[in-house]
């Protein structure tokens, strides 16, 4: 009798659930749900880089997608599901009460952005990140940022927690503890949401919350209180132990068993970040940088523990034993915006269509709506087709990809994007090309940092929407990196990796690597660098670096 | 019996002729002609900043507009026309043969851009401008750039002449002499086009060709040959004398009398640049900077000769006795792109409409064409309305207005534009606001330079399309300059100023200032600076200056 596993993959805009055959990874059915409150722009303020998500978007999406995927499966599949694992974005923490309920689920906080999940790309906590960095380097004790690249980011747990505690008296008074999105969903499914005992993810804790075995857990109370007395007592209401994605946290609760139509015997796995499980589903291998290329990038590397030694890599998001593959050192880096930059430019160009077409009396409303969608869909493909034909370096335009700050190397979310070399002939395809090159240069900065810190990189494994759908972008990246890029075949690497984790949690495979071997589906193609292009890009990369050095100094004044 | 004068105003895209009552300046009729070859983009390469115009665009436009304006006038007006004066863009020189015929009028050169008029905004001669500057400062003799601000520009006569002579063997062999557009049209109308004797404009010669009484005309042969032996002998086929706009150069030729339906008694005035005659028509007054604000700006100042002394102003386009008002020192500065920057951004945003709407099958072709025009027309007004509501400094975006290089202070046409401080919330109105602010900061750099060189500025007189049609831009400029701006009432200041010059040429007024008094129509409004805005802009101006210093160094690498 076949056994099935469910992988639930929470992305920035939507959640996807897949049902996979645990023996070979074959997808039986899937469903996607777009968060309605998020799609309506609620609780966000993009100009202030404030991005918050309501837990109901997550809960509704979980129920709808699992049920729809089951409905699309052959009869009897539901009874043969053995495990569910979950991945989410992160660091995406939320304040919870004593029962582990996010405050925004309570009537008095239902519209308060500070009671919502603080999404990975929220940058409201830049000041708090600064303070953490300053204190960590000056307080005379251990530098607790050292396993996170030596630079703490406003995208991470402690900066966000402290920012909200400072910004909102009501939330501060009501917040008993804090939970990452990837820890809360498994807890919800098991019904055991007590924040003092729910099982926390190793990758969230290690990469974003300064948790490390050397520190015996989170940074000590002394450090936290020195950072801000507001943090007093919080540490003991958090956690000391963490769990890799092959660990079972419990079984499906009666409530959710009923809600989803699944047996209570279903095992629930410890959660992890989307990119980390995506790396597993996307055929990560040692010394190949696994790049999840979507709105942002998450760049992961695994190094066998015996080869990783105790060496620290400066300026990345961190290195954590078992954060990706249990038993291997997981290193993480990434770019705060990648596809988001192309989307920003698309939306910029769409302004006249959205603002002015709607006022026209030349066409009816239904046609206008269709036109807007039609044009919006075509902008990036058409820009890519045009940009591809422009000789490299011809336009003289150089851009910086810091429209959402810089995650690595050397996190600095206060940085901003820039475009240089504009003249009256700088048209949309030329600017788009420069933006694509800028994102590729940002990728090269990360590779260069690993190499200069003594970690070799043999090649790239790419996954995510950009890797699958943008051959122009991928060739630019291959040329800029002057490195081959393998593209993973899986269309839904995160969901598949989560299914692999679930199969391991269910005891069907002894390790995640065994699950990957049985359930993975290899690479679909390879982008090879073109030498002449690489040579020209090498000169442009120097200009990117030079302008970056100026903007790094200049951005803080803007 | 009334007397009438005709002012012919050649702009960048079109030529306009007006017929005015010489007693009071009242416009009787007018007509506009858009250059057809130019509109089709012929002979140009915007990416290389190559902009050329065919003489037939000018000749056809002259005949059509004068005849149409006469046709719209009451019966009998044609017989009472006493003078025609002409203004044109500049420096816009062309290579001519011995008869003074532009080479592009000859069959063998009719499609050769190097045989066309080299339009003011053509920047193909940046290398030649560099060489002129280097030589002028190092050759041990007089610095012949000193009356042109000490920096020669690629937009000017000698750089353009030398560039074409180097670039094109055929043109070099056939070029007997060179003539400015503003000198050639009056010569054409009189039928006396011999380049050795045709009367040359003081303003073109003094501001763009290093002509000065102190040098006894143009720079000496020794200097020119040292610059490039290709220039050998050209000087003596040019000119030593120059003429202000109140001077008659001849009478209408029999040929053009017949062509236009005007008497041969019509006097033809010496030509001048559009901005200079626009300043006269636009109520220029001493110590008020007269800004013609259109695609670019031309900023003019008149100072009574007795007060101007022999002081040199560094980094402007020059100071020439009588270049604007005969008998007063005329000083000129300007920005290479102003409205052109807004138009560039409009065209950038229009890309999806132009490229993608055209491919849609949702609407028919006629509706598409109308939609494109409708949306194109509304972009800048709508952006202005939205941008006006954004608090100053809120977006963190700072731009540099060098998309077409920098004319003054300190000409450098190799500079390029830049946009700093972009994030994912940087939308079209916010970027537009930053571009408007950048053009205003560029204007402030010019005012600051006059003041720091000891020339006081009491206020601004604005004319041109931007001054009349863009209250948002004008208020930003007033706030940034922290100075009141008077807007001239005349809708067609250049054409009106040209008519004033024609009336003086015809002997109806003793001086141009008398013609201005009788025919002018004053100011229509005043923009007053708002103190709180000025304070915020003062901080942003520092950021503009700081980023400019970096880009000045960086642009040459792009």
Tab-separated table of C-alpha atoms in Angstrom, chain A residues 167-410:
chain	number	residue	atom	x	y	z
A	167	UNK	CA	6.784	50.669	19.386
A	168	UNK	CA	3.626	49.332	20.994
A	169	UNK	CA	2.775	49.459	24.705
A	170	UNK	CA	-0.356	47.363	24.280
A	171	UNK	CA	1.429	44.583	22.464
A	172	UNK	CA	4.313	44.687	24.930
A	173	UNK	CA	1.956	44.206	27.850
A	174	UNK	CA	0.104	41.349	26.175
A	175	UNK	CA	3.131	39.535	24.663
A	176	UNK	CA	4.045	36.548	26.808
A	177	UNK	CA	6.450	35.030	24.294
A	178	UNK	CA	7.379	35.105	20.595
A	179	UNK	CA	7.128	32.378	17.989
A	180	UNK	CA	8.444	32.009	14.442
A	181	UNK	CA	5.915	31.264	11.726
A	182	UNK	CA	7.665	27.950	10.977
A	183	UNK	CA	7.313	26.873	14.624
A	184	UNK	CA	3.764	28.025	15.078
A	185	UNK	CA	2.130	26.101	12.201
A	186	UNK	CA	3.392	22.650	13.350
A	187	UNK	CA	2.369	23.560	16.900
A	188	UNK	CA	-1.063	24.565	15.658
A	189	UNK	CA	-1.454	21.269	13.794
A	190	UNK	CA	-0.540	19.251	16.902
A	191	UNK	CA	-2.664	21.443	19.157
A	192	UNK	CA	0.272	21.953	21.492
A	193	UNK	CA	0.995	25.649	21.210
A	194	UNK	CA	2.336	26.350	24.706
A	195	UNK	CA	5.255	28.657	23.878
A	196	UNK	CA	7.352	27.253	26.702
A	197	UNK	CA	7.281	23.732	25.292
A	198	UNK	CA	6.553	23.886	21.565
A	199	UNK	CA	9.427	22.572	19.490
A	200	UNK	CA	11.479	25.294	17.796
A	201	UNK	CA	13.259	25.047	14.474
A	202	UNK	CA	17.041	24.766	14.455
A	203	UNK	CA	17.413	26.813	11.278
A	204	UNK	CA	15.269	29.735	12.490
A	205	UNK	CA	16.950	29.763	15.887
A	206	UNK	CA	20.496	29.330	14.614
A	207	UNK	CA	20.425	31.674	11.642
A	208	UNK	CA	18.194	34.424	13.014
A	209	UNK	CA	18.034	34.333	16.827
A	210	UNK	CA	21.737	33.943	17.778
A	211	UNK	CA	21.025	30.468	19.195
A	212	UNK	CA	24.123	28.244	19.329
A	213	UNK	CA	25.240	25.192	21.334
A	214	UNK	CA	28.402	27.112	22.300
A	215	UNK	CA	26.144	29.705	23.989
A	216	UNK	CA	24.015	26.934	25.535
A	217	UNK	CA	21.092	28.357	23.610
A	218	UNK	CA	20.065	31.968	23.156
A	219	UNK	CA	22.298	34.857	24.273
A	220	UNK	CA	22.251	35.229	28.063
A	221	UNK	CA	19.840	37.427	29.978
A	222	UNK	CA	22.668	39.794	30.870
A	223	UNK	CA	23.320	40.611	27.225
A	224	UNK	CA	19.651	40.987	26.384
A	225	UNK	CA	18.863	43.269	29.304
A	226	UNK	CA	21.888	45.389	28.475
A	227	UNK	CA	20.460	45.721	24.993
A	228	UNK	CA	17.179	46.914	26.465
A	229	UNK	CA	15.612	46.316	29.886
A	230	UNK	CA	12.355	45.735	27.992
A	231	UNK	CA	13.710	42.275	27.156
A	232	UNK	CA	13.990	41.318	30.837
A	233	UNK	CA	12.593	37.855	31.483
A	234	UNK	CA	11.773	37.078	27.865
A	235	UNK	CA	14.641	34.621	27.407
A	236	UNK	CA	13.218	32.095	29.856
A	237	UNK	CA	9.853	32.249	28.082
A	238	UNK	CA	11.516	31.268	24.801
A	239	UNK	CA	13.587	28.078	24.349
A	240	UNK	CA	16.961	26.434	24.810
A	241	UNK	CA	16.554	23.335	22.675
A	242	UNK	CA	16.079	23.332	18.887
A	243	UNK	CA	15.136	20.673	16.340
A	244	UNK	CA	16.144	19.742	12.816
A	245	UNK	CA	13.606	19.058	10.094
A	246	UNK	CA	13.810	15.275	10.485
A	247	UNK	CA	12.279	15.415	13.981
A	248	UNK	CA	8.642	14.707	14.735
A	249	UNK	CA	7.003	17.305	16.971
A	250	UNK	CA	3.714	15.460	17.511
A	251	UNK	CA	0.611	14.079	15.848
A	252	UNK	CA	-2.295	15.782	14.170
A	253	UNK	CA	-4.764	17.102	16.757
A	254	UNK	CA	-8.364	15.948	16.810
A	255	UNK	CA	-9.477	19.427	15.788
A	256	UNK	CA	-7.240	19.594	12.711
A	257	UNK	CA	-7.813	15.940	11.898
A	258	UNK	CA	-11.493	16.771	11.553
A	259	UNK	CA	-10.824	20.035	9.734
A	260	UNK	CA	-8.575	18.448	7.122
A	261	UNK	CA	-10.133	15.007	6.857
A	262	UNK	CA	-6.898	13.233	7.800
A	263	UNK	CA	-6.231	10.555	10.443
A	264	UNK	CA	-4.944	11.572	13.877
A	265	UNK	CA	-1.991	9.246	13.286
A	266	UNK	CA	-0.417	11.744	10.889
A	267	UNK	CA	3.017	12.778	12.176
A	268	UNK	CA	3.880	16.477	12.207
A	269	UNK	CA	7.503	17.445	11.486
A	270	UNK	CA	9.520	20.280	12.938
A	271	UNK	CA	9.217	23.296	10.677
A	272	UNK	CA	12.020	25.001	8.806
A	273	UNK	CA	12.513	27.920	6.469
A	274	UNK	CA	11.256	27.628	2.910
A	275	UNK	CA	14.658	28.124	1.345
A	276	UNK	CA	16.273	25.447	3.508
A	277	UNK	CA	13.708	22.803	2.621
A	278	UNK	CA	13.772	24.127	-0.935
A	279	UNK	CA	17.471	23.422	-1.038
A	280	UNK	CA	16.780	19.816	-0.089
A	281	UNK	CA	14.025	19.485	-2.694
A	282	UNK	CA	16.254	21.277	-5.175
A	283	UNK	CA	19.078	18.762	-5.059
A	284	UNK	CA	21.544	20.637	-2.875
A	285	UNK	CA	25.009	19.064	-2.808
A	286	UNK	CA	28.151	19.911	-0.860
A	287	UNK	CA	30.127	22.969	-2.073
A	288	UNK	CA	27.456	23.903	-4.625
A	289	UNK	CA	25.750	27.146	-3.635
A	290	UNK	CA	22.020	26.414	-3.673
A	291	UNK	CA	20.302	29.618	-4.724
A	292	UNK	CA	16.568	29.949	-4.266
A	293	UNK	CA	15.919	32.742	-6.731
A	294	UNK	CA	12.570	34.422	-6.337
A	295	UNK	CA	11.474	37.803	-4.977
A	296	UNK	CA	14.669	37.675	-2.928
A	297	UNK	CA	17.365	35.023	-2.897
A	298	UNK	CA	18.427	32.641	-0.225
A	299	UNK	CA	21.839	31.157	-0.910
A	300	UNK	CA	22.705	27.994	0.965
A	301	UNK	CA	25.788	25.887	1.226
A	302	UNK	CA	26.316	22.587	2.982
A	303	UNK	CA	29.720	21.451	4.137
A	304	UNK	CA	30.372	18.073	5.788
A	305	UNK	CA	30.933	18.729	9.512
A	306	UNK	CA	34.370	17.141	9.439
A	307	UNK	CA	35.509	19.601	6.759
A	308	UNK	CA	33.894	22.744	8.134
A	309	UNK	CA	36.113	23.011	11.185
A	310	UNK	CA	35.402	25.926	13.475
A	311	UNK	CA	36.038	28.595	10.838
A	312	UNK	CA	33.688	31.590	10.908
A	313	UNK	CA	32.503	33.190	7.684
A	314	UNK	CA	32.130	36.954	8.036
A	315	UNK	CA	29.127	38.849	6.764
A	316	UNK	CA	26.763	35.993	5.903
A	317	UNK	CA	23.498	35.018	7.642
A	318	UNK	CA	25.207	32.341	9.563
A	319	UNK	CA	26.427	28.813	9.907
A	320	UNK	CA	24.440	26.285	11.886
A	321	UNK	CA	24.957	22.592	12.393
A	322	UNK	CA	22.028	20.782	10.797
A	323	UNK	CA	20.100	23.868	9.714
A	324	UNK	CA	19.688	22.479	6.201
A	325	UNK	CA	20.739	18.835	6.224
A	326	UNK	CA	20.902	17.276	9.692
A	327	UNK	CA	24.522	16.359	10.325
A	328	UNK	CA	26.049	18.890	7.937
A	329	UNK	CA	27.052	22.477	8.540
A	330	UNK	CA	24.485	24.735	6.862
A	331	UNK	CA	25.640	28.160	5.713
A	332	UNK	CA	23.172	30.781	4.580
A	333	UNK	CA	23.474	34.032	2.676
A	334	UNK	CA	21.112	35.897	0.360
A	335	UNK	CA	19.942	39.049	-1.360
A	336	UNK	CA	17.082	41.061	0.145
A	337	UNK	CA	15.584	41.745	-3.275
A	338	UNK	CA	16.074	39.927	-6.550
A	339	UNK	CA	12.898	39.312	-8.577
A	340	UNK	CA	11.333	42.024	-6.418
A	341	UNK	CA	13.522	44.530	-8.236
A	342	UNK	CA	12.186	43.438	-11.618
A	343	UNK	CA	8.675	43.562	-10.194
A	344	UNK	CA	9.324	47.052	-8.855
A	345	UNK	CA	10.414	48.211	-12.304
A	346	UNK	CA	7.393	46.490	-13.893
A	347	UNK	CA	5.071	48.266	-11.478
A	348	UNK	CA	6.821	51.565	-12.133
A	349	UNK	CA	6.257	51.177	-15.875
A	350	UNK	CA	2.701	50.091	-15.245
A	351	UNK	CA	1.840	53.367	-13.557
A	352	UNK	CA	0.301	55.078	-16.620
A	353	UNK	CA	-1.701	51.973	-17.458
A	354	UNK	CA	-3.058	51.673	-13.949
A	355	UNK	CA	-3.595	55.378	-13.292
A	356	UNK	CA	-4.531	56.790	-16.675
A	357	UNK	CA	-6.089	53.987	-18.654
A	358	UNK	CA	-8.665	53.704	-15.885
A	359	UNK	CA	-9.739	57.312	-16.521
A	360	UNK	CA	-10.199	56.851	-20.252
A	361	UNK	CA	-13.635	56.842	-21.814
A	362	UNK	CA	-12.350	55.142	-24.965
A	363	UNK	CA	-12.820	51.579	-23.707
A	364	UNK	CA	-15.221	49.941	-21.261
A	365	UNK	CA	-14.292	48.869	-17.756
A	366	UNK	CA	-14.121	45.135	-18.478
A	367	UNK	CA	-11.729	45.701	-21.375
A	368	UNK	CA	-9.604	48.041	-19.257
A	369	UNK	CA	-9.272	45.428	-16.538
A	370	UNK	CA	-8.219	42.825	-19.093
A	371	UNK	CA	-5.761	45.224	-20.715
A	372	UNK	CA	-4.072	46.030	-17.413
A	373	UNK	CA	-3.595	42.328	-16.644
A	374	UNK	CA	-2.465	41.540	-20.178
A	375	UNK	CA	0.103	44.330	-20.229
A	376	UNK	CA	1.305	43.613	-16.681
A	377	UNK	CA	1.955	39.986	-17.578
A	378	UNK	CA	3.946	40.857	-20.671
A	379	UNK	CA	6.214	43.580	-19.336
A	380	UNK	CA	9.004	41.450	-17.875
A	381	UNK	CA	9.064	38.854	-20.704
A	382	UNK	CA	9.129	41.625	-23.319
A	383	UNK	CA	11.767	43.646	-21.457
A	384	UNK	CA	13.867	40.478	-21.202
A	385	UNK	CA	13.558	39.781	-24.918
A	386	UNK	CA	14.613	43.336	-25.773
A	387	UNK	CA	17.324	43.570	-23.122
A	388	UNK	CA	18.926	40.341	-24.256
A	389	UNK	CA	19.755	41.943	-27.618
A	390	UNK	CA	21.538	44.950	-26.122
A	391	UNK	CA	25.313	44.475	-26.121
A	392	UNK	CA	26.813	44.232	-22.642
A	393	UNK	CA	28.138	47.587	-21.455
A	394	UNK	CA	26.621	49.474	-24.396
A	395	UNK	CA	24.172	51.575	-22.410
A	396	UNK	CA	26.615	52.839	-19.789
A	397	UNK	CA	23.993	52.231	-17.104
A	398	UNK	CA	25.101	50.679	-13.818
A	399	UNK	CA	22.644	49.963	-11.014
A	400	UNK	CA	22.819	48.916	-7.376
A	401	UNK	CA	20.439	46.193	-6.245
A	402	UNK	CA	19.827	47.514	-2.743
A	403	UNK	CA	16.182	48.566	-3.215
A	404	UNK	CA	15.376	46.454	-0.167
A	405	UNK	CA	18.668	46.911	1.637
A	406	UNK	CA	21.437	44.356	1.607
A	407	UNK	CA	21.149	41.045	3.383
A	408	UNK	CA	24.642	39.722	2.632
A	409	UNK	CA	27.512	40.140	2.515
A	410	UNK	CA	27.458	42.421	5.568
